[in-house]
Short mmCIF file of C-alpha atoms and ligand atoms in Angstrom, two decimals:
data_model
loop_
_atom_site.label_atom_id
_atom_site.label_comp_id
_atom_site.label_asym_id
_atom_site.label_seq_id
_atom_site.Cartn_x
_atom_site.Cartn_y
_atom_site.Cartn_z
CA UNK L 1 80.48 110.29 116.01
CA UNK L 2 78.82 108.77 112.95
CA UNK L 3 81.09 107.74 110.09
CA UNK L 4 80.15 109.45 106.88
CA UNK L 5 81.99 107.11 104.47
CA UNK L 6 83.48 103.78 105.27
CA UNK L 7 86.88 103.98 103.66
CA UNK L 8 88.22 100.56 102.51
CA UNK L 9 90.74 101.94 100.13
CA UNK L 10 94.01 99.93 99.63
CA UNK L 11 96.23 102.93 99.72
CA UNK L 12 96.42 105.90 100.16
CA UNK L 13 94.06 104.75 102.80
CA UNK L 14 92.00 105.77 105.83
CA UNK L 15 93.71 107.94 108.48
CA UNK L 16 92.38 108.59 111.97
CA UNK L 17 89.90 111.51 112.04
CA UNK L 18 91.74 113.27 114.86
CA UNK L 19 94.97 113.05 112.93
CA UNK L 20 93.38 114.69 109.84
CA UNK L 21 92.13 117.44 112.21
CA UNK L 22 95.55 118.02 113.81
CA UNK L 23 97.28 117.93 110.42
CA UNK L 24 94.97 120.53 109.02
CA UNK L 25 95.50 122.76 112.01
CA UNK L 26 99.29 122.51 111.48
CA UNK L 27 98.83 123.70 107.97
CA UNK L 28 97.79 127.06 109.41
CA UNK L 29 99.77 127.16 112.69
CA UNK L 30 102.46 124.63 113.53
CA UNK L 31 103.65 124.38 117.15
CA UNK L 32 102.12 127.79 117.93
CA UNK L 33 104.78 129.39 115.62
CA UNK L 34 102.00 131.22 113.57
CA UNK L 35 103.54 129.58 110.67
CA UNK L 36 102.40 126.64 108.65
CA UNK L 37 104.32 123.42 108.82
CA UNK L 38 104.34 123.80 104.96
CA UNK L 39 106.39 126.99 105.01
CA UNK L 40 109.13 126.46 107.60
CA UNK L 41 112.71 125.13 107.03
CA UNK L 42 113.32 121.51 107.59
CA UNK L 43 116.37 122.51 109.53
CA UNK L 44 114.40 124.61 111.99
CA UNK L 45 114.32 123.54 115.56
CA UNK L 46 110.64 122.62 115.65
CA UNK L 47 111.00 120.55 112.44
CA UNK L 48 114.01 118.68 113.70
CA UNK L 49 112.18 117.83 116.93
CA UNK L 50 109.30 116.71 114.98
CA UNK L 51 111.26 114.29 112.81
CA UNK L 52 113.20 113.07 115.87
CA UNK L 53 109.91 112.17 117.59
CA UNK L 54 108.88 110.33 114.38
CA UNK L 55 112.01 108.25 114.36
CA UNK L 56 111.74 107.54 118.06
CA UNK L 57 108.18 106.24 117.59
CA UNK L 58 109.19 103.92 114.76
CA UNK L 59 111.91 102.54 116.84
CA UNK L 60 109.54 102.09 119.91
CA UNK L 61 106.73 100.55 117.84
CA UNK L 62 109.14 98.10 116.05
CA UNK L 63 110.97 97.31 119.36
CA UNK L 64 114.24 98.18 117.68
CA UNK L 65 117.38 98.02 119.83
CA UNK L 66 120.73 99.93 119.48
CA UNK L 67 122.24 99.81 116.07
CA UNK L 68 119.23 100.66 113.98
CA UNK L 69 118.83 103.90 111.93
CA UNK L 70 115.45 105.30 110.80
CA UNK L 71 115.20 107.17 107.49
CA UNK L 72 112.32 108.94 105.95
CA UNK L 73 112.81 109.05 102.21
CA UNK L 74 110.91 110.02 99.11
CA UNK L 75 110.42 107.90 96.04
CA UNK L 76 107.89 105.51 97.52
CA UNK L 77 108.45 101.87 98.46
CA UNK L 78 109.30 101.35 94.75
CA UNK L 79 112.46 103.34 95.27
CA UNK L 80 113.42 100.83 98.01
CA UNK L 81 113.13 98.03 95.34
CA UNK L 82 116.20 99.60 93.93
CA UNK L 83 117.99 100.91 97.04
CA UNK L 84 117.92 97.61 98.89
CA UNK L 85 120.04 95.75 96.24
CA UNK L 86 122.09 98.85 95.49
CA UNK L 87 123.05 99.01 99.22
CA UNK L 88 123.29 95.31 100.21
CA UNK L 89 124.15 93.27 97.07
CA UNK L 90 127.76 92.78 96.56
CA UNK L 91 129.16 92.90 93.01
CA UNK L 92 130.03 89.25 93.42
CA UNK L 93 127.16 88.29 95.56
CA UNK L 94 123.65 86.95 95.26
CA UNK L 95 120.41 88.16 96.67
CA UNK L 96 117.49 85.89 97.57
CA UNK L 97 113.79 86.73 96.83
CA UNK L 98 110.61 85.17 97.94
CA UNK L 99 108.16 86.11 95.27
CA UNK L 100 104.67 86.42 96.73
CA UNK L 101 103.03 88.91 94.47
CA UNK L 102 103.22 91.85 92.11
CA UNK L 103 105.26 94.02 94.43
CA UNK L 104 107.66 91.34 95.24
CA UNK L 105 108.04 90.66 91.35
CA UNK L 106 108.80 94.39 90.93
CA UNK L 107 111.35 94.32 93.76
CA UNK L 108 113.01 91.33 92.08
CA UNK L 109 113.07 93.01 88.71
CA UNK L 110 115.10 95.90 90.13
CA UNK L 111 117.55 93.67 91.96
CA UNK L 112 118.18 91.83 88.77
CA UNK L 113 119.43 94.98 87.12
CA UNK L 114 121.88 95.51 89.94
CA UNK L 115 123.28 91.97 90.49
CA UNK L 116 122.62 88.34 90.73
CA UNK L 117 119.38 87.10 92.29
CA UNK L 118 117.87 83.80 93.27
CA UNK L 119 114.22 83.18 93.63
CA UNK L 120 114.17 80.86 96.63
CA UNK L 121 110.33 80.43 96.56
CA UNK L 122 107.39 81.62 94.62
CA UNK L 123 103.63 81.34 94.64
CA UNK L 124 103.28 82.50 91.11
CA UNK L 125 102.01 79.10 90.00
CA UNK L 126 98.68 79.80 91.60
CA UNK L 127 98.27 83.59 90.98
CA UNK L 128 99.95 84.25 94.30
CA UNK L 129 97.03 82.90 96.33
CA UNK L 130 99.22 81.43 99.08
CA UNK L 131 102.55 81.93 100.99
CA UNK L 132 105.20 79.44 100.09
CA UNK L 133 106.56 77.38 103.05
CA UNK L 134 109.29 74.87 103.79
CA UNK L 135 111.78 76.23 101.20
CA UNK L 136 115.51 76.07 101.47
CA UNK L 137 117.50 79.30 102.00
CA UNK L 138 121.10 79.19 100.95
CA UNK L 139 123.36 80.61 103.65
CA UNK L 140 125.58 82.46 101.24
CA UNK L 141 122.96 85.07 100.16
CA UNK L 142 123.76 88.66 100.68
CA UNK L 143 120.15 89.15 101.94
CA UNK L 144 116.70 87.53 101.67
CA UNK L 145 113.88 89.86 100.48
CA UNK L 146 110.33 89.12 101.58
CA UNK L 147 107.03 90.99 101.41
CA UNK L 148 105.27 90.58 104.80
CA UNK L 149 101.80 91.39 103.36
CA UNK L 150 100.70 91.18 99.68
CA UNK L 151 98.33 94.18 99.21
CA UNK L 152 96.96 92.95 95.97
CA UNK L 153 96.52 89.27 96.52
CA UNK L 154 95.38 89.40 100.08
CA UNK L 155 98.03 87.12 101.65
CA UNK L 156 100.18 87.67 104.68
CA UNK L 157 103.25 85.94 106.08
CA UNK L 158 102.20 84.73 109.50
CA UNK L 159 105.71 83.47 110.25
CA UNK L 160 108.95 84.80 108.85
CA UNK L 161 111.60 82.72 107.37
CA UNK L 162 114.29 81.62 109.84
CA UNK L 163 117.68 82.27 108.29
CA UNK L 164 121.12 83.56 109.19
CA UNK L 165 121.27 85.81 106.21
CA UNK L 166 120.26 89.41 106.48
CA UNK L 167 116.36 89.56 106.21
CA UNK L 168 114.78 92.43 104.34
CA UNK L 169 111.05 93.00 104.37
CA UNK L 170 108.71 95.26 102.49
CA UNK L 171 106.12 95.95 105.14
CA UNK L 172 104.22 98.66 103.30
CA UNK L 173 100.80 97.19 103.85
CA UNK L 174 101.16 95.74 107.42
CA UNK L 175 103.65 97.82 109.30
CA UNK L 176 102.53 98.56 112.94
CA UNK L 177 99.57 96.16 112.41
CA UNK L 178 100.91 93.26 114.61
CA UNK L 179 103.70 92.40 116.99
CA UNK L 180 107.01 91.51 115.24
CA UNK L 181 110.48 91.47 116.39
CA UNK L 182 112.19 94.31 114.42
CA UNK L 183 115.52 93.19 115.54
CA UNK L 184 115.22 89.98 113.23
CA UNK L 185 115.45 92.21 110.16
CA UNK L 186 118.29 93.93 108.53
CA UNK L 187 115.99 96.32 106.73
CA UNK L 188 112.25 97.03 107.13
CA UNK L 189 110.74 99.50 104.67
CA UNK L 190 107.28 100.74 104.22
CA UNK L 191 105.64 103.30 101.91
CA UNK L 192 103.60 105.30 104.45
CA UNK L 193 100.24 105.52 102.54
CA UNK L 194 98.63 102.38 104.12
CA UNK L 195 99.08 102.03 107.78
CA UNK L 196 101.45 104.78 108.62
CA UNK L 197 100.34 108.16 107.11
CA UNK L 198 99.93 109.79 103.71
CA UNK L 199 101.72 109.16 100.39
CA UNK L 200 105.03 110.90 99.91
CA UNK L 201 107.33 109.33 102.47
CA UNK L 202 108.85 105.90 102.94
CA UNK L 203 110.11 104.74 106.30
CA UNK L 204 113.32 102.66 106.15
CA UNK L 205 114.65 101.03 109.36
CA UNK L 206 118.24 99.85 108.78
CA UNK L 207 120.68 97.80 110.92
CA UNK L 208 123.59 100.06 110.20
CA UNK L 209 126.27 97.30 110.68
CA UNK L 210 124.95 95.63 107.46
CA UNK L 211 125.83 98.49 105.21
CA UNK L 212 128.96 99.44 103.32
CA UNK L 213 129.88 96.07 101.99
CA UNK L 214 129.04 96.14 98.27
CA UNK L 215 132.30 97.49 96.84
CA UNK L 216 130.14 99.74 94.62
CA UNK L 217 130.72 103.40 94.02
CA UNK L 218 127.66 104.79 95.43
CA UNK L 219 125.47 107.65 94.13
CA UNK L 220 124.72 110.01 97.07
CA UNK L 221 120.98 110.05 97.03
CA UNK L 222 120.71 106.28 96.77
CA UNK L 223 123.21 105.63 99.55
CA UNK L 224 121.69 104.76 102.83
CA UNK L 225 124.90 105.75 104.64
CA UNK L 226 124.76 109.26 103.22
CA UNK L 227 121.21 109.68 104.51
CA UNK L 228 122.04 108.20 107.88
CA UNK L 229 125.04 110.52 108.26
CA UNK L 230 122.77 113.51 107.36
CA UNK L 231 120.10 112.26 109.87
CA UNK L 232 117.49 111.87 107.04
CA UNK L 233 118.06 115.53 105.94
CA UNK L 234 120.67 115.01 103.17
CA UNK L 235 118.17 116.75 101.04
CA UNK L 236 114.86 118.38 101.85
CA UNK L 237 112.73 115.58 103.44
CA UNK L 238 108.92 115.20 102.79
CA UNK L 239 108.17 117.20 105.93
CA UNK L 240 104.48 117.05 105.86
CA UNK L 241 104.05 113.37 105.13
CA UNK L 242 106.53 112.71 108.01
CA UNK L 243 104.49 114.97 110.25
CA UNK L 244 101.21 113.12 109.47
CA UNK L 245 102.95 109.82 109.96
CA UNK L 246 104.24 111.07 113.26
CA UNK L 247 100.71 112.08 114.34
CA UNK L 248 99.36 108.63 113.31
CA UNK L 249 101.99 106.89 115.33
CA UNK L 250 101.14 109.11 118.35
CA UNK L 251 97.55 108.07 117.80
CA UNK L 252 98.56 104.44 117.63
CA UNK L 253 100.38 104.65 120.90
CA UNK L 254 97.67 106.49 122.65
CA UNK L 255 95.14 103.83 121.60
CA UNK L 256 97.08 100.96 123.19
CA UNK L 257 100.06 100.53 120.91
CA UNK L 258 100.74 97.57 118.60
CA UNK L 259 99.25 95.05 121.08
CA UNK L 260 95.81 96.71 121.02
CA UNK L 261 96.00 97.21 117.25
CA UNK L 262 96.77 93.56 116.67
CA UNK L 263 93.90 92.49 118.82
CA UNK L 264 91.38 94.71 116.98
CA UNK L 265 92.79 93.91 113.55
CA UNK L 266 92.46 90.21 114.34
CA UNK L 267 88.74 90.77 115.34
CA UNK L 268 87.97 92.74 112.25
CA UNK L 269 89.48 90.12 109.97
CA UNK L 270 87.86 87.31 111.81
CA UNK L 271 84.38 88.65 111.52
CA UNK L 272 84.81 89.64 107.90
CA UNK L 273 86.28 86.31 106.76
CA UNK L 274 83.64 84.48 108.73
CA UNK L 275 80.93 86.31 106.70
CA UNK L 276 82.72 85.61 103.41
CA UNK L 277 82.74 81.87 104.32
CA UNK L 278 79.16 81.86 105.50
CA UNK L 279 77.58 84.03 102.82
CA UNK L 280 76.33 82.03 99.78
CA UNK L 281 77.15 84.94 97.41
CA UNK L 282 80.93 85.24 98.01
CA UNK L 283 84.10 83.32 98.42
CA UNK L 284 87.66 84.10 99.48
CA UNK L 285 90.46 84.14 96.93
CA UNK L 286 93.36 82.87 99.02
CA UNK L 287 94.54 79.77 101.10
CA UNK L 288 92.73 80.16 104.47
CA UNK L 289 95.96 79.88 106.61
CA UNK L 290 97.62 82.73 104.65
CA UNK L 291 94.77 85.15 104.69
CA UNK L 292 95.84 88.73 105.24
CA UNK L 293 94.46 90.69 108.27
CA UNK L 294 94.90 93.84 106.29
CA UNK L 295 93.64 93.33 102.69
CA UNK L 296 90.65 90.94 102.59
CA UNK L 297 90.06 89.79 99.04
CA UNK L 298 86.87 88.08 97.91
CA UNK L 299 84.99 87.37 94.70
CA UNK L 300 81.30 86.85 93.90
CA UNK L 301 79.87 83.39 93.06
CA UNK L 302 77.65 85.24 90.43
CA UNK L 303 79.92 87.94 89.01
CA UNK L 304 76.94 89.03 86.83
CA UNK L 305 75.51 90.60 89.98
CA UNK L 306 78.51 92.71 90.88
CA UNK L 307 76.70 95.93 89.70
CA UNK L 308 73.82 95.18 92.14
CA UNK L 309 76.32 94.76 94.98
CA UNK L 310 78.03 97.99 94.02
CA UNK L 311 74.75 99.80 94.16
CA UNK L 312 74.02 98.58 97.66
CA UNK L 313 77.59 99.36 98.79
CA UNK L 314 77.15 102.92 97.45
CA UNK L 315 73.86 103.47 99.26
CA UNK L 316 75.54 102.31 102.66
CA UNK L 317 78.39 104.71 101.93
CA UNK L 318 81.03 101.98 101.57
CA UNK L 319 84.00 103.13 99.50
CA UNK L 320 87.16 101.73 97.93
CA UNK L 321 86.02 98.02 97.73
CA UNK L 322 86.92 97.36 94.08
CA UNK L 323 89.45 94.55 93.80
CA UNK L 324 92.72 94.94 92.04
CA UNK L 325 92.47 93.90 88.30
CA UNK L 326 94.94 90.97 88.95
CA UNK L 327 92.40 89.35 91.28
CA UNK L 328 89.11 90.83 90.40
CA UNK L 329 86.08 90.98 92.61
CA UNK L 330 86.53 92.90 95.93
CA UNK L 331 89.19 93.92 98.29
CA UNK L 332 88.46 95.43 101.75
CA UNK L 333 91.47 97.00 103.17
CA UNK L 334 90.99 97.04 106.88
CA UNK L 335 94.08 98.93 108.15
CA UNK L 336 94.71 100.11 111.75
CA UNK L 337 92.66 103.23 111.38
CA UNK L 338 89.56 101.50 110.00
CA UNK L 339 87.18 100.90 112.84
CA UNK L 340 85.18 97.60 113.41
CA UNK L 341 82.09 99.69 112.88
CA UNK L 342 83.03 99.93 109.18
CA UNK L 343 83.63 96.21 108.86
CA UNK L 344 80.17 95.67 110.39
CA UNK L 345 78.71 98.11 107.85
CA UNK L 346 80.17 95.95 105.04
CA UNK L 347 78.91 92.72 106.60
CA UNK L 348 75.44 94.19 106.81
CA UNK L 349 75.52 94.94 103.07
CA UNK L 350 76.71 91.46 102.21
CA UNK L 351 73.87 90.03 104.23
CA UNK L 352 71.34 92.30 102.67
CA UNK L 353 72.69 91.43 99.20
CA UNK L 354 72.46 87.63 99.98
CA UNK L 355 68.79 88.02 101.18
CA UNK L 356 67.84 89.78 97.95
CA UNK L 357 69.72 87.68 95.42
CA UNK L 358 70.52 84.20 96.78
N1 LIG D 401 104.95 97.29 98.21
C1 LIG D 401 103.69 96.98 98.58
C2 LIG D 401 103.54 95.78 99.48
C3 LIG D 401 102.66 97.78 98.22
O1 LIG D 401 101.41 97.52 98.54
C4 LIG D 401 102.91 98.89 97.43
C5 LIG D 401 101.76 99.73 96.94
N2 LIG D 401 101.61 100.81 97.16
C6 LIG D 401 104.28 99.21 97.03
C7 LIG D 401 105.24 98.30 97.50
C8 LIG D 401 104.63 100.30 96.14
O2 LIG D 401 104.57 101.43 96.87
P1 LIG D 401 104.89 102.93 96.34
O3 LIG D 401 103.56 103.27 95.41
O4 LIG D 401 105.00 103.80 97.56
O5 LIG D 401 106.05 102.89 95.49
#
C-alpha cells in the first residue's frame, strides 16, 4: 500500500484512495443499475436516496439537532459570500465580519454590495498572520460572519466568538476536521474540495428559523428557502460531487468519525510544526497559538535555496507544497485524507535539506 505521490494540495485536495475507487466504479455502474451515476435522473429513487444519505451524514458529523436543513449547491463557497447576506441581512440591518484573510475579505466585499456591514475585528495589519481576540460584538447585528480556517494564511480559530447574534462560518477548509458544536451556528458552509469531496458542490447547513426576515424580494436561485422547500433539488444538483462527498463522509465515519480525525490531524500538525520550529532552514509564518491544523504555512530562512528544496521534494514525490503568492514559501495542506505517512515523508525531506545546506 505504498503511496505514489504525497498530495499536499490546498484544494482541490487529496481524497481517500478507496473513495476514488468507489467513485470510478459508480461512473460505470451505480447501485447495480447498470447505469452510470452520471447518466441517471437526479429525481430517480437511487439518486434521491444517495442525496438523503449525504444530508444525514452531514447532520450526524456536525451533531446538528432538529431545525437544521442541509443544502448541496453549486457556485462554490464564493456563491455563499453573496447568498449569506442576501438571505440574512435585513435592508435596515447591519452584518458583522471578522476579517481574517483573503476569503473573509471577499465575503465582506459581497455583503457590502447587499447592505450595511461592520468589521468587528481584523488581522489585516499583520498580513493576517493571527486570529483577532477579545473584540466587542454589537448585539444588534443581523449575523456575525467568521472564517474558521484561513486556507491561504495558515491560521485557524481555536475558539469561536461567543455571541447572541446568529453566527455564520465559512468552514471550507476545516469542515469535519475537529469536533465543533454545529448547533452554535446559524449557517455553516463549505466548498467541498478540501475536506469533504471534489469541486463542484458546496454544503450549506442552515438553521431554518433564522431565514425569511430580510424584507427583500428574493431571486429563486439565491433563496435558501426555495432550495430547502425543494429538498436541494430546485434545479439539477451537482450529483456526482455530492456522491463523492457522501462516499468521503462514509469513509470518515468508518474510520472513527470526527473524534478519530481530530486526533490524527492534531498529531500530523504537531509533528510538522515541531519540525518547522526545530529545523534551521525554515520558520513558520503565523502566531503559534493560531496555527492551522489543516494548512501549515512556512518559509525558508534562505529563500535563494528554494529551488534546491523543490528538487528534493520532487524526488521524494511530494506534490502541491508551493505557498500561496500572498504568503510565499510553502504550504502543506494536511486534510483528513492525508495520512501521517505523507507528513513524515515531508519531514524527512526537510531534514535531508537541512543536512545538505545548513
Ligand atoms: N473560503 C475558503 C476558506 C477557501 O479556502 C476557499 C478556497 N477554495 C473559498 C472560500 C472559495 O471557494 P470556492 O472556490 O469554492 O468558491
